[in-house]
Tab-separated table of C-alpha atoms in Angstrom:
chain	number	residue	atom	x	y	z
A	1	MET	CA	53.063	228.869	101.817
A	2	ASN	CA	52.692	225.188	102.670
A	3	ASP	CA	56.016	223.854	101.377
A	4	GLU	CA	54.882	220.235	101.566
A	5	LEU	CA	51.895	221.002	99.378
A	6	LEU	CA	54.146	222.697	96.837
A	7	ARG	CA	56.470	219.681	96.718
A	8	PHE	CA	53.496	217.339	96.381
A	9	TYR	CA	52.026	219.048	93.328
A	10	ARG	CA	55.349	219.752	91.670
A	11	ALA	CA	56.094	216.020	91.820
A	12	ARG	CA	52.751	215.330	90.136
A	13	ILE	CA	53.369	217.992	87.484
A	14	ALA	CA	56.765	216.463	86.754
A	15	GLU	CA	55.146	213.052	86.311
A	16	PHE	CA	51.886	213.916	84.552
A	17	GLY	CA	52.285	217.406	83.102
A	18	LEU	CA	49.968	220.363	83.644
A	19	GLY	CA	46.505	218.876	83.477
A	20	TYR	CA	43.695	217.121	85.307
A	21	ARG	CA	45.813	214.201	86.507
A	22	ALA	CA	48.383	216.435	88.180
A	23	MET	CA	45.601	218.163	90.103
A	24	TRP	CA	43.523	215.147	91.060
A	25	GLY	CA	45.768	212.093	90.861
A	26	ASP	CA	43.647	210.099	88.401
A	27	SER	CA	42.881	210.313	84.708
A	28	ALA	CA	39.062	210.473	84.945
A	29	ASP	CA	38.758	214.047	83.712
A	30	TRP	CA	34.968	213.623	83.276
A	31	LYS	CA	34.797	214.118	87.043
A	32	SER	CA	35.760	217.762	86.655
A	33	ARG	CA	32.434	218.834	85.143
A	34	ALA	CA	30.545	216.473	87.475
A	35	ARG	CA	32.155	218.149	90.516
A	36	PHE	CA	31.092	221.595	89.369
A	37	GLN	CA	27.554	220.676	88.263
A	38	PRO	CA	25.867	221.347	91.665
A	39	LEU	CA	26.943	224.984	91.338
A	40	SER	CA	24.145	225.316	88.782
A	41	LEU	CA	21.661	224.855	91.663
A	42	LEU	CA	22.953	227.923	93.504
A	43	PRO	CA	21.636	231.485	92.971
A	44	ILE	CA	24.796	232.618	91.179
A	45	GLU	CA	23.852	235.514	88.933
A	46	PRO	CA	25.439	237.178	85.899
A	47	GLY	CA	28.020	239.689	87.066
A	48	ASP	CA	28.702	237.939	90.377
A	49	VAL	CA	32.356	237.793	91.430
A	50	VAL	CA	33.335	234.167	92.015
A	51	VAL	CA	36.715	233.482	93.628
A	52	ASP	CA	37.959	229.943	93.013
A	53	ILE	CA	40.424	229.012	95.766
A	54	GLY	CA	43.016	226.448	94.711
A	55	CYS	CA	41.911	226.873	91.129
A	56	GLY	CA	44.574	224.650	89.566
A	57	ILE	CA	44.438	225.250	85.820
A	58	ALA	CA	41.054	227.032	86.186
A	59	ASP	CA	38.760	224.337	84.812
A	60	LEU	CA	35.946	226.050	86.716
A	61	ALA	CA	36.263	229.178	84.564
A	62	ASN	CA	35.639	227.045	81.488
A	63	PHE	CA	32.662	225.378	83.201
A	64	PHE	CA	30.994	228.754	83.756
A	65	ARG	CA	31.639	229.720	80.136
A	66	GLU	CA	30.138	226.458	78.898
A	67	CYS	CA	27.076	227.110	81.056
A	68	GLY	CA	26.724	230.559	79.502
A	69	LEU	CA	26.891	232.284	82.882
A	70	ASP	CA	28.695	235.606	82.571
A	71	ILE	CA	30.321	235.858	85.994
A	72	SER	CA	33.534	237.609	86.982
A	73	TYR	CA	35.972	234.782	87.711
A	74	ILE	CA	39.127	235.149	89.822
A	75	GLY	CA	41.362	232.170	90.484
A	76	VAL	CA	43.619	231.865	93.521
A	77	GLU	CA	46.449	229.343	93.277
A	78	ALA	CA	49.474	228.588	95.447
A	79	VAL	CA	51.368	226.504	92.864
A	80	PRO	CA	53.034	228.865	90.355
A	81	GLU	CA	53.026	226.304	87.548
A	82	PHE	CA	49.261	225.807	87.801
A	83	ALA	CA	48.690	229.559	88.046
A	84	ALA	CA	50.689	230.275	84.894
A	85	GLU	CA	48.836	227.568	82.959
A	86	ALA	CA	45.479	228.896	84.187
A	87	ARG	CA	46.294	232.410	82.964
A	88	SER	CA	47.468	231.134	79.605
A	89	ALA	CA	44.530	228.790	79.074
A	90	THR	CA	41.684	231.049	80.205
A	91	GLY	CA	42.869	234.655	80.126
A	92	CYS	CA	41.269	235.117	83.540
A	93	GLU	CA	42.699	236.954	86.528
A	94	ILE	CA	44.769	234.505	88.585
A	95	VAL	CA	46.491	235.570	91.789
A	96	GLU	CA	49.189	233.546	93.522
A	97	PHE	CA	49.248	232.904	97.266
A	98	ASP	CA	48.241	230.328	99.875
A	99	ALA	CA	44.680	231.522	100.443
A	100	PHE	CA	43.779	229.334	103.413
A	101	ARG	CA	46.636	230.796	105.437
A	102	ASN	CA	46.091	234.333	104.172
A	103	LEU	CA	42.338	234.857	104.106
A	104	ASP	CA	42.796	238.613	104.485
A	105	LEU	CA	44.450	238.715	101.046
A	106	LEU	CA	41.481	237.195	99.237
A	107	PRO	CA	39.827	239.486	96.691
A	108	ALA	CA	36.366	240.680	97.691
A	109	ALA	CA	33.760	238.333	96.236
A	110	ASP	CA	30.124	237.381	96.084
A	111	TRP	CA	31.075	233.705	96.220
A	112	TYR	CA	34.102	231.793	97.484
A	113	VAL	CA	34.311	228.267	96.113
A	114	THR	CA	36.919	225.549	96.407
A	115	PHE	CA	37.149	222.061	94.950
A	116	GLY	CA	39.604	219.320	95.895
A	117	THR	CA	41.693	221.514	98.181
A	118	LEU	CA	40.493	220.246	101.566
A	119	ASN	CA	41.045	216.499	101.371
A	120	LYS	CA	44.567	215.990	102.735
A	121	SER	CA	45.070	215.920	106.488
A	122	TRP	CA	48.731	216.949	106.289
A	123	SER	CA	47.890	220.027	104.213
A	124	ILE	CA	45.436	221.473	106.756
A	125	ALA	CA	47.145	220.439	110.013
A	126	ASP	CA	48.192	224.002	110.897
A	127	LEU	CA	44.784	225.610	110.309
A	128	PRO	CA	42.672	226.704	113.312
A	129	GLY	CA	40.495	223.960	114.810
A	130	GLN	CA	40.372	221.080	117.260
A	131	ASP	CA	40.562	218.297	114.658
A	132	ASP	CA	40.411	217.846	110.874
A	133	ALA	CA	36.628	218.177	110.701
A	134	ASP	CA	36.615	221.291	112.870
A	135	ARG	CA	39.475	222.817	110.882
A	136	LEU	CA	37.605	222.427	107.593
A	137	HIS	CA	34.269	223.615	108.891
A	138	THR	CA	35.872	226.557	110.677
A	139	LEU	CA	37.586	227.544	107.429
A	140	LEU	CA	34.282	227.384	105.564
A	141	GLU	CA	32.664	229.546	108.237
A	142	ARG	CA	35.469	232.100	107.990
A	143	LEU	CA	34.986	232.261	104.209
A	144	TRP	CA	31.269	232.709	104.822
A	145	THR	CA	31.888	235.851	106.859
A	146	LYS	CA	33.880	237.336	103.938
A	147	ALA	CA	31.488	236.383	101.147
A	148	ARG	CA	28.782	238.789	100.052
A	149	LYS	CA	26.499	235.950	98.945
A	150	GLY	CA	27.794	232.481	99.727
A	151	VAL	CA	30.348	229.685	99.793
A	152	ALA	CA	30.706	226.232	98.268
A	153	ALA	CA	33.220	223.402	98.593
A	154	SER	CA	33.809	219.742	97.862
A	155	PHE	CA	34.850	217.254	100.540
A	156	VAL	CA	35.722	213.562	100.733
A	157	THR	CA	32.851	211.661	102.334
A	158	ASP	CA	33.165	209.227	105.217
A	159	VAL	CA	30.517	207.003	103.593
A	160	VAL	CA	33.123	204.770	101.982
A	161	GLU	CA	34.169	201.120	101.936
A	162	TYR	CA	37.751	202.001	102.887
A	163	LYS	CA	39.777	205.022	103.928
A	164	LYS	CA	43.200	206.137	102.742
A	165	ASP	CA	45.907	207.338	105.070
A	166	GLY	CA	46.242	211.096	105.095
A	167	VAL	CA	42.792	211.729	103.588
A	168	VAL	CA	40.176	213.698	105.512
A	169	ASN	CA	36.881	211.788	105.357
A	170	LEU	CA	34.063	214.036	106.564
A	171	ASP	CA	30.570	213.218	107.786
A	172	PRO	CA	28.176	215.067	105.441
A	173	ALA	CA	25.587	215.285	108.231
A	174	LEU	CA	28.096	217.196	110.364
A	175	THR	CA	28.720	219.600	107.482
A	176	ALA	CA	24.971	220.122	107.100
A	177	ALA	CA	24.664	220.909	110.814
A	178	ARG	CA	27.469	223.498	110.662
A	179	LEU	CA	25.930	225.156	107.592
A	180	LYS	CA	22.473	225.121	109.170
A	181	ALA	CA	23.883	227.200	112.020
A	182	LEU	CA	24.883	229.872	109.479
A	183	THR	CA	21.798	230.184	107.307
A	184	PRO	CA	18.554	228.410	106.354
A	185	PHE	CA	19.811	228.440	102.773
A	186	PHE	CA	22.250	225.545	102.444
A	187	MET	CA	22.649	222.271	100.611
A	188	VAL	CA	24.674	219.071	100.793
A	189	PHE	CA	24.806	217.031	97.592
A	190	HIS	CA	25.965	213.456	98.137
A	191	GLY	CA	25.098	212.153	94.697
A	192	TYR	CA	28.499	212.159	93.003
A	193	ALA	CA	29.579	208.946	91.329
A	194	PHE	CA	32.805	209.113	93.334
A	195	PHE	CA	33.718	209.445	97.010
A	196	GLU	CA	33.077	213.156	97.431
A	197	TYR	CA	30.225	215.461	98.301
A	198	PHE	CA	29.374	219.101	97.620
A	199	ALA	CA	28.305	221.593	100.285
A	200	ALA	CA	27.139	225.186	99.945
A	201	ALA	CA	25.520	227.985	101.937
A	202	TRP	CA	24.130	231.310	100.764
A	203	ARG	CA	22.279	234.362	101.970
A	204	GLY	CA	18.653	234.752	100.987
A	205	GLN	CA	15.182	235.760	102.017
A	206	ARG	CA	12.101	233.639	102.671
A	207	ARG	CA	9.153	234.571	100.445
């Protein structure tokens, strides 16, 4: 468990309660659905097992329900307060542990997805890799080897007017190059109306 991460989110929960603002630090909860929307472009099929790493209060489970896609959702959350709220609000299976430091404990899945979990330099400093960018891309590649079908994640872009201390700003072209080395089936979506981008890779066949 990353104790600093736990302290960080418990301070937010104490200030804002269990909701979007505690997870993301702002009150623009419309961004939640916008973040997830590119998932609709992926070949996720009914019955697929989707593991949501760092699920927070499991907003993604509700997104899939609203889309009418009958997948098997499992949330993984390191903050007990978020995990309890996710179970109560969605009725989904939520397991509690620090997934990025315990990849072997992850439930078997068709898809591993993660949103908003990989944007703080201090929270990933002990992960394998030569620098922040390598740490994040290496993690995505390790998830790829475990996934039956594919992976997806959101990152903070380096195409910004300013950068905040402690935030990992990634080059989306570098992410595309790392995904290209895995599979010809990948995408990078840089069209969010905020300073993030979406990246995904999946297994497929040319026809």
